Short mmCIF file of C-alpha atoms and ligand atoms in Angstrom, two decimals:
data_model
loop_
_atom_site.label_atom_id
_atom_site.label_comp_id
_atom_site.label_asym_id
_atom_site.label_seq_id
_atom_site.Cartn_x
_atom_site.Cartn_y
_atom_site.Cartn_z
CA MET A 283 -334.75 132.86 84.85
CA SER A 284 -337.23 131.99 82.07
CA SER A 285 -340.34 134.25 81.63
CA PRO A 286 -343.67 132.47 81.99
CA LEU A 287 -345.00 133.60 78.61
CA GLN A 288 -342.26 132.61 76.19
CA SER A 289 -340.86 129.06 76.25
CA THR A 290 -337.42 129.84 74.81
CA PRO A 291 -335.44 132.35 76.84
CA VAL A 292 -333.83 134.83 74.43
CA VAL A 293 -330.97 136.93 75.82
CA LEU A 294 -330.30 140.03 73.70
CA VAL A 295 -326.84 141.54 74.18
CA THR A 296 -326.68 145.11 72.88
CA GLY A 297 -323.12 146.24 72.19
CA GLY A 298 -322.37 142.58 71.48
CA THR A 299 -319.37 143.33 69.23
CA GLY A 300 -317.31 145.40 71.67
CA LEU A 301 -314.80 144.52 74.39
CA VAL A 302 -317.38 143.22 76.88
CA GLY A 303 -319.75 141.79 74.23
CA TYR A 304 -316.87 139.77 72.76
CA ALA A 305 -315.99 138.42 76.21
CA LEU A 306 -319.62 137.50 76.94
CA ARG A 307 -319.85 135.59 73.67
CA HIS A 308 -316.56 133.83 74.47
CA VAL A 309 -317.75 132.73 77.93
CA ILE A 310 -321.23 131.64 76.77
CA GLU A 311 -319.72 129.66 73.90
CA THR A 312 -316.92 128.00 75.91
CA GLU A 313 -318.37 127.35 79.37
CA LEU A 314 -320.20 124.03 79.84
CA VAL A 315 -323.89 124.23 78.94
CA GLY A 316 -325.85 124.29 82.19
CA SER A 317 -322.83 125.33 84.29
CA ARG A 318 -322.98 128.48 86.49
CA TYR A 319 -321.51 130.69 83.75
CA GLY A 320 -322.59 128.61 80.77
CA ARG A 321 -325.55 128.84 78.42
CA ARG A 322 -328.71 127.05 79.62
CA GLU A 323 -330.27 124.27 77.54
CA GLY A 324 -332.67 125.84 75.00
CA GLU A 325 -331.48 129.39 75.70
CA GLN A 326 -330.76 131.67 72.74
CA TRP A 327 -328.15 134.43 72.91
CA VAL A 328 -328.22 137.23 70.32
CA PHE A 329 -325.24 139.60 70.05
CA VAL A 330 -326.01 142.79 68.10
CA SER A 331 -323.94 145.77 66.89
CA SER A 332 -324.78 149.30 65.73
CA LYS A 333 -324.79 147.98 62.19
CA GLU A 334 -327.97 146.03 62.97
CA ALA A 335 -329.66 148.92 64.74
CA ASP A 336 -328.55 152.41 65.76
CA LEU A 337 -330.06 152.47 69.25
CA ARG A 338 -330.11 156.28 69.28
CA ASP A 339 -333.00 155.90 66.84
CA PRO A 340 -336.32 154.83 68.46
CA GLU A 341 -337.68 153.27 65.26
CA GLN A 342 -334.58 151.09 64.70
CA THR A 343 -334.66 150.10 68.38
CA ARG A 344 -338.35 149.13 68.17
CA ARG A 345 -337.69 147.01 65.08
CA LEU A 346 -334.77 145.26 66.83
CA PHE A 347 -336.94 144.28 69.81
CA GLU A 348 -339.78 143.23 67.51
CA LYS A 349 -337.36 141.04 65.52
CA TYR A 350 -335.72 139.16 68.40
CA LYS A 351 -338.47 139.33 71.06
CA PRO A 352 -335.91 139.06 73.88
CA THR A 353 -336.99 137.81 77.32
CA HIS A 354 -333.80 139.18 78.88
CA VAL A 355 -331.38 141.96 77.89
CA ILE A 356 -327.74 142.63 78.78
CA HIS A 357 -327.44 146.24 77.66
CA LEU A 358 -323.81 147.07 76.86
CA ALA A 359 -324.21 149.40 73.85
CA ALA A 360 -322.77 152.87 74.45
CA LEU A 361 -320.50 155.59 73.15
CA VAL A 362 -317.36 154.58 75.04
CA GLY A 363 -313.88 156.04 75.27
CA GLY A 364 -310.92 156.84 77.46
CA LEU A 365 -310.11 160.01 79.40
CA TYR A 366 -308.98 162.10 76.42
CA LYS A 367 -312.00 161.24 74.24
CA ASN A 368 -314.35 161.96 77.17
CA MET A 369 -312.74 165.33 77.74
CA LYS A 370 -313.24 166.29 74.07
CA TYR A 371 -316.81 165.09 73.46
CA LYS A 372 -318.79 165.66 76.71
CA LEU A 373 -322.03 166.54 74.94
CA SER A 374 -321.83 163.57 72.51
CA PHE A 375 -321.21 161.22 75.46
CA LEU A 376 -324.19 162.72 77.32
CA ARG A 377 -326.63 162.82 74.39
CA ASP A 378 -325.76 159.61 72.53
CA ASN A 379 -325.80 157.53 75.72
CA THR A 380 -328.98 159.17 77.00
CA LEU A 381 -330.76 158.37 73.72
CA ILE A 382 -329.42 154.78 73.58
CA ASN A 383 -330.33 154.02 77.20
CA ASP A 384 -333.81 155.59 77.06
CA ASN A 385 -334.72 153.72 73.86
CA VAL A 386 -333.48 150.35 75.13
CA LEU A 387 -335.32 150.57 78.46
CA HIS A 388 -338.47 151.95 76.80
CA PHE A 389 -338.73 149.15 74.23
CA ALA A 390 -337.67 146.52 76.75
CA HIS A 391 -340.66 147.59 78.85
CA ALA A 392 -342.97 147.96 75.85
CA THR A 393 -342.19 144.43 74.59
CA GLY A 394 -342.43 142.74 78.00
CA VAL A 395 -338.78 141.95 78.64
CA SER A 396 -338.63 140.40 82.12
CA LYS A 397 -335.10 141.51 83.05
CA VAL A 398 -332.57 144.10 81.89
CA ILE A 399 -328.99 144.54 83.14
CA SER A 400 -327.46 147.84 82.05
CA CYS A 401 -323.77 148.66 82.34
CA LEU A 402 -322.69 151.79 84.24
CA SER A 403 -319.07 152.58 85.25
CA THR A 404 -317.28 153.62 88.46
CA CYS A 405 -316.75 157.06 86.93
CA VAL A 406 -320.46 157.71 87.74
CA PHE A 407 -319.53 158.13 91.40
CA PRO A 408 -318.96 161.59 92.87
CA ASP A 409 -315.39 162.86 92.64
CA LYS A 410 -315.41 164.24 96.18
CA VAL A 411 -316.90 161.60 98.52
CA SER A 412 -315.53 159.33 101.24
CA TYR A 413 -313.75 156.22 100.03
CA PRO A 414 -314.16 153.40 99.27
CA LEU A 415 -316.95 154.01 96.78
CA ASP A 416 -319.98 151.78 97.29
CA GLU A 417 -323.38 151.40 95.62
CA THR A 418 -325.10 153.83 98.04
CA LYS A 419 -322.95 156.81 96.98
CA ILE A 420 -323.84 157.17 93.26
CA HIS A 421 -325.85 160.37 93.59
CA LEU A 422 -324.00 162.02 96.50
CA GLY A 423 -322.29 164.74 94.47
CA LEU A 424 -320.91 165.73 91.08
CA PRO A 425 -318.80 163.30 89.06
CA HIS A 426 -315.27 164.24 87.98
CA GLU A 427 -315.37 167.07 85.41
CA SER A 428 -313.33 165.08 82.84
CA ASN A 429 -316.26 162.77 82.09
CA PHE A 430 -319.39 164.43 83.44
CA GLY A 431 -321.25 163.94 80.15
CA TYR A 432 -320.88 160.16 80.19
CA ALA A 433 -321.28 159.95 83.98
CA HIS A 434 -324.60 161.80 84.09
CA ALA A 435 -326.01 159.78 81.19
CA LYS A 436 -325.07 156.57 83.02
CA ARG A 437 -326.48 157.82 86.37
CA MET A 438 -329.84 158.40 84.64
CA VAL A 439 -330.03 154.64 83.94
CA ASP A 440 -330.09 154.01 87.71
CA VAL A 441 -332.80 156.70 88.06
CA ALA A 442 -334.82 155.12 85.23
CA ASN A 443 -334.49 151.60 86.68
CA HIS A 444 -336.00 152.83 89.95
CA ALA A 445 -338.79 154.66 88.08
CA TYR A 446 -339.68 151.57 86.00
CA LYS A 447 -339.65 149.49 89.19
CA ASP A 448 -341.82 152.02 91.02
CA GLN A 449 -344.42 152.47 88.29
CA PHE A 450 -344.47 149.02 86.63
CA GLY A 451 -342.58 146.67 88.99
CA SER A 452 -339.96 146.13 86.24
CA ASN A 453 -336.88 144.01 87.06
CA PHE A 454 -334.37 146.44 85.48
CA THR A 455 -331.02 146.70 87.26
CA ALA A 456 -327.40 147.68 86.57
CA ALA A 457 -323.79 146.60 86.92
CA ILE A 458 -321.02 149.08 87.83
CA PRO A 459 -317.68 147.79 86.51
CA THR A 460 -314.34 149.47 87.14
CA ASN A 461 -311.95 150.00 84.18
CA ILE A 462 -312.11 146.93 81.92
CA PHE A 463 -309.49 145.46 79.58
CA GLY A 464 -309.07 142.39 77.41
CA PRO A 465 -309.15 141.02 73.83
CA ASN A 466 -311.09 142.90 71.13
CA ASP A 467 -310.78 146.19 73.01
CA ASN A 468 -310.54 149.53 71.20
CA PHE A 469 -306.76 150.13 70.76
CA ASP A 470 -307.08 153.58 69.13
CA LEU A 471 -304.01 155.55 70.26
CA GLU A 472 -305.98 158.66 71.26
CA ASP A 473 -309.57 157.59 72.03
CA SER A 474 -309.02 154.33 73.92
CA HIS A 475 -308.60 153.56 77.61
CA VAL A 476 -305.17 153.43 79.25
CA ILE A 477 -304.32 149.71 78.93
CA PRO A 478 -305.15 149.28 75.20
CA ALA A 479 -303.54 152.66 74.47
CA LEU A 480 -300.30 151.72 76.24
CA ILE A 481 -300.19 148.26 74.63
CA HIS A 482 -300.54 149.82 71.17
CA LYS A 483 -298.06 152.63 71.89
CA CYS A 484 -295.47 150.23 73.32
CA PHE A 485 -295.92 147.81 70.42
CA LEU A 486 -295.27 150.65 67.93
CA ALA A 487 -292.31 151.97 69.97
CA LYS A 488 -290.69 148.55 69.86
CA ARG A 489 -291.50 148.16 66.20
CA ASN A 490 -290.24 151.59 65.18
CA ASN A 491 -287.46 151.85 67.74
CA THR A 492 -288.99 155.06 69.11
CA PRO A 493 -289.57 156.20 72.73
CA PHE A 494 -292.58 154.85 74.63
CA ALA A 495 -294.48 157.85 76.03
CA VAL A 496 -297.04 157.37 78.79
CA SER A 497 -299.50 160.28 79.16
CA GLY A 498 -299.67 162.16 82.43
CA SER A 499 -297.63 161.68 85.61
CA GLY A 500 -298.19 157.95 86.03
CA LYS A 501 -299.40 158.58 89.59
CA PRO A 502 -303.19 158.11 89.30
CA LEU A 503 -304.60 154.86 90.67
CA ARG A 504 -307.10 152.51 89.02
CA GLN A 505 -308.72 149.10 89.55
CA PHE A 506 -308.86 146.91 86.43
CA ILE A 507 -311.18 143.95 85.76
CA TYR A 508 -310.41 141.44 82.98
CA SER A 509 -313.25 141.35 80.43
CA TYR A 510 -313.67 137.56 80.70
CA ASP A 511 -314.12 137.84 84.48
CA LEU A 512 -316.64 140.65 84.05
CA ALA A 513 -318.55 138.54 81.52
CA LYS A 514 -318.95 135.73 84.06
CA LEU A 515 -320.16 138.20 86.70
CA LEU A 516 -322.72 139.66 84.27
CA ILE A 517 -324.04 136.12 83.67
CA TRP A 518 -324.21 135.60 87.45
CA GLN A 519 -326.17 138.89 87.78
CA LEU A 520 -328.55 137.82 84.98
CA ARG A 521 -329.28 134.51 86.67
CA GLU A 522 -329.03 135.13 90.39
CA TYR A 523 -329.40 138.86 91.20
CA ASP A 524 -332.91 140.37 91.18
CA ASP A 525 -332.61 143.75 92.91
CA VAL A 526 -333.09 147.19 91.34
CA GLU A 527 -330.07 148.47 93.29
CA PRO A 528 -326.91 148.33 91.15
CA VAL A 529 -323.87 146.23 92.10
CA ILE A 530 -320.18 147.05 91.64
CA LEU A 531 -318.40 144.33 89.61
CA SER A 532 -314.71 144.64 90.41
CA VAL A 533 -311.55 143.28 91.95
CA GLY A 534 -310.96 144.42 95.55
CA GLU A 535 -310.02 148.03 96.35
CA ASP A 536 -306.68 146.70 97.64
CA GLU A 537 -305.80 145.86 94.03
CA GLU A 538 -305.51 149.46 92.86
CA LEU A 539 -302.55 149.94 90.53
CA SER A 540 -300.75 153.16 89.63
CA ILE A 541 -300.56 154.02 85.94
CA LYS A 542 -296.76 153.65 86.31
CA GLN A 543 -297.21 150.06 87.52
CA VAL A 544 -299.53 149.40 84.56
CA ALA A 545 -297.00 150.87 82.13
CA ASP A 546 -294.20 148.78 83.68
CA ALA A 547 -296.33 145.64 83.20
CA VAL A 548 -297.01 146.56 79.55
CA VAL A 549 -293.28 147.18 78.92
CA ASN A 550 -292.57 143.76 80.42
CA ALA A 551 -295.29 141.97 78.43
CA ILE A 552 -294.16 143.51 75.12
CA GLY A 553 -290.46 143.06 75.93
CA PHE A 554 -289.69 146.72 75.23
CA GLU A 555 -286.15 147.82 76.14
CA GLY A 556 -286.12 151.32 74.68
CA GLU A 557 -286.63 154.81 76.15
CA TYR A 558 -289.76 155.10 78.34
CA THR A 559 -291.03 158.55 79.32
CA PHE A 560 -294.01 160.31 80.98
CA ASP A 561 -295.63 163.20 79.10
CA THR A 562 -296.79 165.35 82.02
CA SER A 563 -298.28 167.90 79.60
CA ARG A 564 -301.18 165.49 79.23
CA ALA A 565 -304.00 165.27 81.80
CA ASP A 566 -304.12 162.74 84.65
CA GLY A 567 -307.90 162.97 84.99
CA GLN A 568 -309.43 161.70 88.24
CA PHE A 569 -306.67 160.75 90.72
CA ARG A 570 -308.45 157.63 91.98
CA LYS A 571 -311.93 156.01 92.21
CA PRO A 572 -311.45 153.09 94.66
CA ALA A 573 -314.56 150.91 94.56
CA SER A 574 -315.56 148.32 97.16
CA ASN A 575 -316.67 144.89 95.89
CA LYS A 576 -317.99 143.84 99.29
CA LYS A 577 -321.61 143.73 98.12
CA LEU A 578 -320.65 141.54 95.15
CA LEU A 579 -318.67 139.08 97.27
CA SER A 580 -321.47 138.94 99.85
CA GLN A 581 -324.00 138.14 97.10
CA LEU A 582 -321.84 135.60 95.25
CA HIS A 583 -321.88 133.31 98.29
CA ASP A 584 -318.59 131.80 97.23
CA ASP A 585 -315.15 132.98 96.18
CA PHE A 586 -314.80 134.24 92.62
CA ALA A 587 -311.43 133.51 91.04
CA PHE A 588 -310.41 136.80 89.43
CA THR A 589 -307.71 136.32 86.73
CA PRO A 590 -304.36 137.65 88.01
CA PHE A 591 -303.60 141.02 86.38
CA ASP A 592 -300.27 140.00 84.80
CA SER A 593 -301.61 136.88 83.09
CA ALA A 594 -304.72 138.76 81.88
CA LEU A 595 -302.45 141.48 80.48
CA HIS A 596 -300.19 138.84 78.90
CA ASP A 597 -303.17 137.26 77.12
CA THR A 598 -304.45 140.65 76.00
CA VAL A 599 -301.03 141.55 74.49
CA ARG A 600 -300.89 138.15 72.80
CA TRP A 601 -304.37 138.75 71.32
CA PHE A 602 -303.36 142.22 70.11
CA VAL A 603 -300.14 141.06 68.42
CA ASP A 604 -301.87 138.06 66.82
CA ASN A 605 -304.84 140.14 65.63
CA TYR A 606 -303.13 143.43 64.84
CA ASP A 607 -304.34 143.71 61.29
CA HIS A 608 -308.04 143.54 62.14
CA ALA A 609 -308.00 144.95 65.67
CA ARG A 610 -309.62 148.38 66.32
CA THR A 611 -306.42 150.45 66.12
CA GLY A 612 -307.79 153.66 64.64
CA ASN A 613 -305.86 154.96 61.65
CA VAL A 614 -302.22 154.14 62.33
CA LYS A 615 -299.74 155.60 59.83
CA GLY A 616 -297.91 152.79 57.93
CA LYS A 617 -300.11 150.06 59.41
CA GLU A 618 -299.85 148.20 56.09
CA GLN A 619 -296.08 148.04 56.38
CA LEU A 620 -296.48 147.00 60.00
CA ARG A 621 -298.91 144.27 58.96
CA ASP A 622 -296.49 142.90 56.37
CA ALA A 623 -293.42 143.14 58.64
CA PRO A 624 -292.43 139.75 60.13
CA ILE A 625 -294.04 140.05 63.62
CA ALA A 626 -292.74 136.86 65.22
CA THR A 627 -289.03 137.60 64.95
CA HIS A 628 -289.24 141.17 66.32
CA THR A 629 -291.84 141.12 69.08
CA LYS A 630 -290.81 138.76 71.82
CA VAL A 631 -293.66 138.55 74.35
CA VAL A 632 -291.95 137.84 77.68
CA ALA A 633 -293.20 134.50 79.06
CA MET A 634 -294.59 134.94 82.60
CA ASN A 635 -291.84 132.77 84.10
CA GLY A 636 -289.32 135.41 82.90
CA SER A 637 -287.58 133.20 80.21
CA HIS A 638 -286.87 135.23 77.03
P1 NAP B 2118 -316.89 149.09 73.07
O1 NAP B 2118 -315.83 148.08 72.97
O2 NAP B 2118 -316.64 150.48 72.63
O3 NAP B 2118 -318.20 148.52 72.30
C1 NAP B 2118 -319.33 149.33 72.22
C2 NAP B 2118 -320.46 148.50 71.64
O4 NAP B 2118 -321.64 149.31 71.57
C3 NAP B 2118 -320.17 147.98 70.23
O5 NAP B 2118 -320.75 146.72 70.05
C4 NAP B 2118 -320.89 149.03 69.36
O6 NAP B 2118 -321.30 148.50 68.12
C5 NAP B 2118 -322.12 149.32 70.23
N1 NAP B 2118 -322.68 150.64 69.96
C6 NAP B 2118 -322.05 151.84 70.04
N2 NAP B 2118 -322.88 152.85 69.68
C7 NAP B 2118 -324.06 152.25 69.33
C8 NAP B 2118 -325.31 152.73 68.83
N3 NAP B 2118 -325.52 154.04 68.60
N4 NAP B 2118 -326.29 151.82 68.56
C9 NAP B 2118 -326.07 150.50 68.77
N5 NAP B 2118 -324.93 149.97 69.24
C10 NAP B 2118 -323.93 150.84 69.51
O7 NAP B 2118 -317.43 149.21 74.57
P2 NAP B 2118 -317.10 148.28 75.85
O8 NAP B 2118 -315.81 148.70 76.42
O9 NAP B 2118 -317.33 146.84 75.47
O10 NAP B 2118 -318.26 148.77 76.86
C11 NAP B 2118 -319.41 147.97 77.10
C12 NAP B 2118 -320.19 148.63 78.22
O11 NAP B 2118 -319.36 148.69 79.40
C13 NAP B 2118 -320.59 150.09 77.91
O12 NAP B 2118 -321.90 150.34 78.40
C14 NAP B 2118 -319.57 150.92 78.69
O13 NAP B 2118 -320.10 152.17 79.05
C15 NAP B 2118 -319.34 150.04 79.91
N6 NAP B 2118 -318.02 150.23 80.58
C16 NAP B 2118 -316.86 150.10 79.87
C17 NAP B 2118 -315.63 150.24 80.56
C18 NAP B 2118 -314.29 150.07 79.86
O14 NAP B 2118 -313.24 150.26 80.54
N7 NAP B 2118 -314.27 149.70 78.58
C19 NAP B 2118 -315.63 150.51 81.95
C20 NAP B 2118 -316.86 150.60 82.62
C21 NAP B 2118 -318.05 150.45 81.92
P3 NAP B 2118 -320.30 148.58 66.83
O15 NAP B 2118 -319.37 147.41 67.00
O16 NAP B 2118 -321.23 148.42 65.68
O17 NAP B 2118 -319.61 149.90 66.90
O1 GFB B 2119 -308.30 154.59 81.05
P1 GFB B 2119 -308.38 156.08 81.02
O2 GFB B 2119 -308.45 156.71 79.71
O3 GFB B 2119 -309.69 156.48 81.83
O4 GFB B 2119 -307.11 156.74 81.80
P2 GFB B 2119 -310.10 157.04 83.25
C1 GFB B 2119 -306.66 156.26 82.97
C2 GFB B 2119 -305.39 156.99 83.38
O5 GFB B 2119 -304.34 156.56 82.48
C3 GFB B 2119 -305.38 158.52 83.35
C4 GFB B 2119 -303.52 157.67 82.15
O6 GFB B 2119 -304.76 158.98 84.54
C5 GFB B 2119 -304.48 158.85 82.14
O7 GFB B 2119 -303.75 160.07 82.33
N1 GFB B 2119 -302.89 157.40 80.85
C6 GFB B 2119 -301.54 157.31 80.64
C7 GFB B 2119 -303.52 157.21 79.69
N2 GFB B 2119 -301.28 157.09 79.33
C8 GFB B 2119 -302.50 157.02 78.71
C9 GFB B 2119 -302.87 156.84 77.33
O8 GFB B 2119 -302.06 156.69 76.42
N3 GFB B 2119 -304.22 156.83 77.07
C10 GFB B 2119 -305.17 156.99 78.07
N4 GFB B 2119 -306.47 156.93 77.73
N5 GFB B 2119 -304.84 157.18 79.38
C11 GFB B 2119 -312.43 156.84 82.05
C12 GFB B 2119 -313.65 157.68 81.86
O9 GFB B 2119 -311.60 157.54 82.94
O10 GFB B 2119 -312.74 155.58 82.65
C13 GFB B 2119 -314.64 156.91 81.00
O11 GFB B 2119 -313.28 158.89 81.20
C14 GFB B 2119 -314.91 155.52 81.55
O12 GFB B 2119 -315.84 157.63 80.95
C15 GFB B 2119 -313.59 154.82 81.82
O13 GFB B 2119 -315.58 155.58 82.75
C16 GFB B 2119 -313.79 153.48 82.45
O14 GFB B 2119 -310.11 155.91 84.18
O15 GFB B 2119 -309.32 158.24 83.63
#
């Protein structure tokens, strides 16, 4: 992995303070040094946030690359959000992500970075195409209208990677995760993805003795990867995958869950016994986006132990309850009172073996 010129490999992680960045830091700091998913001897990892450099700004991006002189980049930084935020801000998702991605790849090339892994999403795939989705189908039609801004900005990363490869022989590639969840996610009630939104909503419903309302019909299907598992697969891709063609990082397509099944699991993990409804006045978005992980499994050369959904959800709920007062919850009315209310006695997180 190390570049010939610089002795100390420096891995720059943009978006290092988000859901995936947090998981990457956790894995790199807890896995055995020198192990398959651990840090290598002498390797430096730098996790940066928008506070250090707004990557929409070319000058701030140039200064960041000048400062850290990375040899490798895991590019996670992006304007990210769930279905309802995507539907509201299509131009912001297109423009902000286009600016961020173009600046990062430009200055990675300009400063001689030897490898970049960018992060796309399975929502880049066409909405109307034969299933399962695989890496060859990215550009075979329009993405779903609910997130076309974000999807087109992310598709352009794949186009740019091929152009950099073609013109300069650059080793720039991309990962395509499905929906991700885990500790340190964005739990904003309106802007977040389904799992953090439902965890927060259900937590408040239990706390306030109010109904738990799931948005939409509960019928859509999704595949979910635990952030810690994704982090390991990104480290694998950094070390062992040198192809410009992107690779889907996901559980198998046979592990699709309906939003109803996800909501049931959240109700169970929080121990909620109140009224539980579906607000069908809210959008369902894309019905499904089943992605095949065959290429990943064929490249990994051995089985990858994905964390079972229920225990990953259990740990994510535990993290949320234990970190409520500094988690990204958006502005929740009466959060102060919530913070001061005795959490332990009220919220009983159901142990996985069903004992209360
Ligand atoms: P996240 O939790 O929202 O974190 C976003 C990160 O990007 C934060 O560290 C944020 O820094 C940084 N960032 C945002 N705007 C920036 C800017 N203008 N300049 C510099 N940094 C900026 O996102 P995530 O869920 O970890 O997503 C990581 C990557 O995975 C993204 O590329 C996303 O598109 C992709 N992805 C996510 C999902 C999912 O379900 N979450 C699914 C598929 C793909 P601050 O902390 O300073 O705000
Ligand atoms: O996770 P989510 O926001 O993103 O929504 P997408 C998934 C499904 O959960 C949709 C339902 O069918 C929603 O109707 N849902 C039910 C909820 N209750 C809620 C809730 O309280 N909040 C939210 N957010 N959903 C995103 C793309 O699509 O997937 C992004 O818009 C990105 O760009 C992300 O690619 C991974 O899976 O529908």
